[in-house]
Short mmCIF file of C-alpha atoms in Angstrom, two decimals:
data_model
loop_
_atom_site.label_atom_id
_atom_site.label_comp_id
_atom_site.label_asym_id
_atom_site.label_seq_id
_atom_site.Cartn_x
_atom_site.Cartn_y
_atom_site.Cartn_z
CA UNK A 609 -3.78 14.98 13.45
CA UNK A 610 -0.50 13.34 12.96
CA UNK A 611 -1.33 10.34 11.89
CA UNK A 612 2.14 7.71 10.92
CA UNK A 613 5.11 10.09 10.80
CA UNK A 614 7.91 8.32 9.36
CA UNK A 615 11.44 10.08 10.12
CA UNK A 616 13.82 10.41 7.98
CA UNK A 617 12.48 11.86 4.95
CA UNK A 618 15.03 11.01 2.95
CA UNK A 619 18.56 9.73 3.20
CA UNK A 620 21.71 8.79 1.49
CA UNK A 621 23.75 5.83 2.76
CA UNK A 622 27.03 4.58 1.41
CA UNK A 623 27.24 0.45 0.57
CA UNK A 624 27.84 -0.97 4.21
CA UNK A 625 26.11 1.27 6.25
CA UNK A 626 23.60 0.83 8.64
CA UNK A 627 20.66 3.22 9.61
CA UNK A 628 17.05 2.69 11.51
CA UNK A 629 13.92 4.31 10.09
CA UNK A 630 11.67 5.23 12.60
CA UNK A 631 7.85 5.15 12.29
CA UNK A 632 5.23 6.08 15.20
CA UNK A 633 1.28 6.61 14.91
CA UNK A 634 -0.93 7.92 17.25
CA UNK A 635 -4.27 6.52 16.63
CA UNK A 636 -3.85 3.65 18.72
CA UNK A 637 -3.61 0.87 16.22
CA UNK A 638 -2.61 -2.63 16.83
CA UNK A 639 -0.85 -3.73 13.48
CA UNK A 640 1.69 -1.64 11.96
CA UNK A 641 3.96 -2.60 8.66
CA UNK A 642 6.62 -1.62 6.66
CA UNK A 643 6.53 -1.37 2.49
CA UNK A 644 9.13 -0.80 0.01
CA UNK A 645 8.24 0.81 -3.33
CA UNK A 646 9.83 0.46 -6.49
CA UNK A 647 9.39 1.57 -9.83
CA UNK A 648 6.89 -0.40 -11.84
CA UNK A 649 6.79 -2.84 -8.50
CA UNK A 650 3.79 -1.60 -6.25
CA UNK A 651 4.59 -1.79 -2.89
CA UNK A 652 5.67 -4.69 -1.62
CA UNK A 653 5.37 -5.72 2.28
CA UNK A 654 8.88 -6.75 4.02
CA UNK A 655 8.04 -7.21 7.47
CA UNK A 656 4.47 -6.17 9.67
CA UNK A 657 3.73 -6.54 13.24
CA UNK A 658 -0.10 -7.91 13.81
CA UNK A 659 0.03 -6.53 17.65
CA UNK A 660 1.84 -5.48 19.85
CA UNK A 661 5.13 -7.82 20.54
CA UNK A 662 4.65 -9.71 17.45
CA UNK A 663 6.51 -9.49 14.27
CA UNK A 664 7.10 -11.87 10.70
CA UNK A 665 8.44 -11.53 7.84
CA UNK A 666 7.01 -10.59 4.38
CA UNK A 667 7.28 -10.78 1.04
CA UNK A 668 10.82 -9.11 0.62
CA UNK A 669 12.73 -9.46 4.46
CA UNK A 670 15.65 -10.43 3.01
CA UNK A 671 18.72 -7.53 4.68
CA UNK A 672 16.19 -5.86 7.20
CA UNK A 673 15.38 -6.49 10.83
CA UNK A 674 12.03 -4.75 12.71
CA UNK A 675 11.51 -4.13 15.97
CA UNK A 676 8.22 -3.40 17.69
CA UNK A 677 9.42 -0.97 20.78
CA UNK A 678 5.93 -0.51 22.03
CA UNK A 679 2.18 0.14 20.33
CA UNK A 680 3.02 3.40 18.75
CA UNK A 681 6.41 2.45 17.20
CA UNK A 682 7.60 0.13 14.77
CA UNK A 683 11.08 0.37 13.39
CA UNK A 684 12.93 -0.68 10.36
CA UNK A 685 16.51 -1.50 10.39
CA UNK A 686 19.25 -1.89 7.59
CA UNK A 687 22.17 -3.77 9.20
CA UNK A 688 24.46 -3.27 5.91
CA UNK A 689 22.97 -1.41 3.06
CA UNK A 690 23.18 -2.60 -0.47
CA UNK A 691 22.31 -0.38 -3.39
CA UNK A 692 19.47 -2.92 -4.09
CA UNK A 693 17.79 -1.43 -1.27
CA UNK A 694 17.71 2.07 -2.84
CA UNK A 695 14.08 2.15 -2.51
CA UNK A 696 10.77 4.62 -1.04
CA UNK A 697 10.30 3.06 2.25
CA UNK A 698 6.54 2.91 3.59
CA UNK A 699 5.45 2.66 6.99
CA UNK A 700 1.43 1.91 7.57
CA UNK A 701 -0.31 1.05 10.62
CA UNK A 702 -4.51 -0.34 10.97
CA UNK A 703 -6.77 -0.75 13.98
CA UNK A 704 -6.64 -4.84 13.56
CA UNK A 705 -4.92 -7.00 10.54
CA UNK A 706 -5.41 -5.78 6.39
CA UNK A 707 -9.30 -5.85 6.22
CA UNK A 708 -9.34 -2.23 7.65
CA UNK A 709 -8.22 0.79 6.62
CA UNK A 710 -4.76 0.94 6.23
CA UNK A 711 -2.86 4.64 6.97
CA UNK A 712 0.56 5.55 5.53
CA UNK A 713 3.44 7.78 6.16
CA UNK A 714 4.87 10.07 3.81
CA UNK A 715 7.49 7.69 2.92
CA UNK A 716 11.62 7.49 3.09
CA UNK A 717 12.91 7.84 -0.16
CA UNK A 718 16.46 5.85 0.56
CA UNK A 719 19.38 6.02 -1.83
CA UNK A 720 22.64 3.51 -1.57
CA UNK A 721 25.19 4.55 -3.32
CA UNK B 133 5.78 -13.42 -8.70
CA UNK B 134 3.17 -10.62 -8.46
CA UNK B 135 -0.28 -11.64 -7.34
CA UNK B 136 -2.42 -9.03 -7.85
CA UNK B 137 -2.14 -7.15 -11.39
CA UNK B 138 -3.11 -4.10 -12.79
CA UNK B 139 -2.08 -4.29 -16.63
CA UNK B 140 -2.74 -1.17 -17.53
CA UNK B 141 0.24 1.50 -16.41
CA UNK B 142 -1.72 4.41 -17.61
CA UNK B 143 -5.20 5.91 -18.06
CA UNK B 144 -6.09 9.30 -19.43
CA UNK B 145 -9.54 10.18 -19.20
CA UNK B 146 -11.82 13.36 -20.40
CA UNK B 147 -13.37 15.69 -16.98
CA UNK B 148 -16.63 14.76 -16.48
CA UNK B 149 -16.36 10.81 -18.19
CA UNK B 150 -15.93 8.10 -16.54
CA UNK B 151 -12.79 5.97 -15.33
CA UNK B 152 -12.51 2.41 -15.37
CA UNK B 153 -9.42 0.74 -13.33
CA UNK B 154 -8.75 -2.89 -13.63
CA UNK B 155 -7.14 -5.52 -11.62
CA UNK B 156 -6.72 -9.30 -11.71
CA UNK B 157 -5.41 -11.38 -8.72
CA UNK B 158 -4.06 -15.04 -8.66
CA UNK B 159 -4.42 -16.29 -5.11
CA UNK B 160 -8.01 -17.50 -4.15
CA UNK B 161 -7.84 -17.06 -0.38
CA UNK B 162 -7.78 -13.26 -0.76
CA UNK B 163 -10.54 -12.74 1.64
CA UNK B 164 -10.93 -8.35 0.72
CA UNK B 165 -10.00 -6.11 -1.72
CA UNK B 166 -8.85 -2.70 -0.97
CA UNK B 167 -8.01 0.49 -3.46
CA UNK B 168 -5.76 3.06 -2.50
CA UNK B 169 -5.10 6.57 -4.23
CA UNK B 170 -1.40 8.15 -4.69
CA UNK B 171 -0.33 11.59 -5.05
CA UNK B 172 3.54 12.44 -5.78
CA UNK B 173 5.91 12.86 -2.66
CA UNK B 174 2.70 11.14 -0.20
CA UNK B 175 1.58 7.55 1.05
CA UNK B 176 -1.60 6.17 -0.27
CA UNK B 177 -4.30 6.57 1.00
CA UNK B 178 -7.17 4.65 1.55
CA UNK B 179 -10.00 5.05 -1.48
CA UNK B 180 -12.91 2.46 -1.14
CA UNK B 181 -12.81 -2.04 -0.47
CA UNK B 182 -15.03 -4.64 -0.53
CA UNK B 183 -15.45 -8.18 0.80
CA UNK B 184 -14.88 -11.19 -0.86
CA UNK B 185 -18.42 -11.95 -0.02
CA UNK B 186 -20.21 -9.03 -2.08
CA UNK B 187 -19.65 -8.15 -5.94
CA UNK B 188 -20.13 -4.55 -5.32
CA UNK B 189 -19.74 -1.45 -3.16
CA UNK B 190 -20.48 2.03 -3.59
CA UNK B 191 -19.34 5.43 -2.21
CA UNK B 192 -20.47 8.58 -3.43
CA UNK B 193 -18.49 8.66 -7.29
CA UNK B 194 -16.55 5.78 -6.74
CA UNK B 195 -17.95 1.83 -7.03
CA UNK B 196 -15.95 -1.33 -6.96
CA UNK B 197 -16.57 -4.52 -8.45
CA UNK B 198 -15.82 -7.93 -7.83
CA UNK B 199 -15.92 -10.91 -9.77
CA UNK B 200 -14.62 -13.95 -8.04
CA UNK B 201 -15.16 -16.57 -10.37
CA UNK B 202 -12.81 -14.30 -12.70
CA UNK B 203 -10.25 -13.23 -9.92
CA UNK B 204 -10.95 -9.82 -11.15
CA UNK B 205 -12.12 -6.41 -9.71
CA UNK B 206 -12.47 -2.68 -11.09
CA UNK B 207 -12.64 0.50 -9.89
CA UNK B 208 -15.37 2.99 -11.58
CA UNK B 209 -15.04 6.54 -11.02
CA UNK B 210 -18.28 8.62 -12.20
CA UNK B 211 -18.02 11.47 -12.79
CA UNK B 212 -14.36 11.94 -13.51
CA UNK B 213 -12.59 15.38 -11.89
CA UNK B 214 -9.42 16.99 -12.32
CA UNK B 215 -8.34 16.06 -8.49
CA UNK B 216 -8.42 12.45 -9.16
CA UNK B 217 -5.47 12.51 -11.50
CA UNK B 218 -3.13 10.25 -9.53
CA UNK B 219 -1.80 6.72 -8.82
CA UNK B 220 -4.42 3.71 -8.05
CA UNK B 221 -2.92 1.04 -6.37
CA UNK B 222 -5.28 -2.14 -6.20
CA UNK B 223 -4.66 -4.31 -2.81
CA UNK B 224 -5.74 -7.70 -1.57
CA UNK B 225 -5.79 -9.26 2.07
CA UNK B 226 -5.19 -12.39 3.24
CA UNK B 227 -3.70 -12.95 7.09
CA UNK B 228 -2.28 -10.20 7.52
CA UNK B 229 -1.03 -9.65 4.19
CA UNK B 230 -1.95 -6.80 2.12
CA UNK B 231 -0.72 -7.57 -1.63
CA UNK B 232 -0.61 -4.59 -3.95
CA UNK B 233 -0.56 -4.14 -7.88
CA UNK B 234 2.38 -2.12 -9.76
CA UNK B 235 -0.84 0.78 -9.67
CA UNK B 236 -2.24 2.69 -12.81
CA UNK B 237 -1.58 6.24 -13.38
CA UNK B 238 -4.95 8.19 -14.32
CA UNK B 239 -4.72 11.84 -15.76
CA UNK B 240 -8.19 13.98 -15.75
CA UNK B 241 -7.82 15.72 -18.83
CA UNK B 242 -9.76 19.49 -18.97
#
């Protein structure tokens, strides 16, 4: 019953840094995205991946690259980390597209210092 | 600039009343309309949605309605119990795109 597990839970990264968050789900869903949340914000979409070898950007992409290694994994990198992106980092995955259930992981709860 | 908007940060309601959440959107080709439910330290999950086609869906205590020709939707919650005190995100869909509100805290008071 696993579900998304997003890994790390959280993390601390000086200005400059770079680190990957990993997401993976196991119920064999085809589009999988990635959400940051901020106070008073909602959560706001930065990149998704509609199937399999597909990716595009979202509303906030601006610093972050994604990678889609294969159907269960979607990844989420941060090539130099600015304290902007201090942040709790959502991964979600649904069968097809936004009209189905979406599930989340647990969230990342980033801090740049 | 935000899309979808729940104005309200904060809702406390008495066990046993009912809840009312509220949510006004901007863009007209949101095709479905999803609510999710937040506790502390989890992701949302998924609560209850409707199409863009109907004005209203039930499930068990919890009934959303939609009113196109006012962009707006709401959440009911009848009859009100201490385990839904949490955060209510509002969502919308269009191509891929799920757009949420800044959510509405609701406290079940005893």
């Amino acid at each position: 019953n696993a579900g998304v597990t997003q890994t790390p839970k959280f993390q601390v990264l000086k200005t400059g840094q770079s680190m990957t968050l990993q997401c993976a789900q196991d119920m064999n869903h085809n589009s999988m995205y990635w959400y940051r949340q901020d106070p008073g914000m909602g959560l706001r979409l930065i990149y998704y991946s509609a199937s399999e070898g597909t990716t595009d950007k979202g509303e906030v992409p601006n610093g972050y690259n994604v990678s889609r290694l294969n159907k269960r994994e979607f990844s989420l990198r941060l090539e130099s980390a600015a304290p902007s992106q201090t942040s709790v980092y959502f991964c979600a995955s649904s069968a097809v597209g936004t009209n189905t259930e979406a599930f989340f992981g647990q969230g990342t709860r980033l801090t740049v210092v | 600039d935000q899309q979808v908007k729940q104005n309200s940060p904060s809702l406390s309601v008495q066990e046993g009343r009912i809840s009312i959440l509220n949510c006004d959107y901007t863009n007209s080709m949101f095709d479905y309309f999803l609510w999710y439910k937040k506790y502390p330290a989890e992701g949302p999950t998924f609560l209850i949605s409707i199409s863009s086609i109907k004005d209203k869906n039930e499930d068990g205590r919890f009934t959303v309605f939609l009113n196109k020709s006012a962009k707006h939707l709401s959440l009911h919650i009848v009859p009100s119990q201490p385990g839904d005190s949490a955060v209510y995100f509002c969502a919308a869909s269009y191509d891929y795109k799920l757009s949420f509100g800044a959510g509405t805290t609701v406290t079940v008071r005893a």
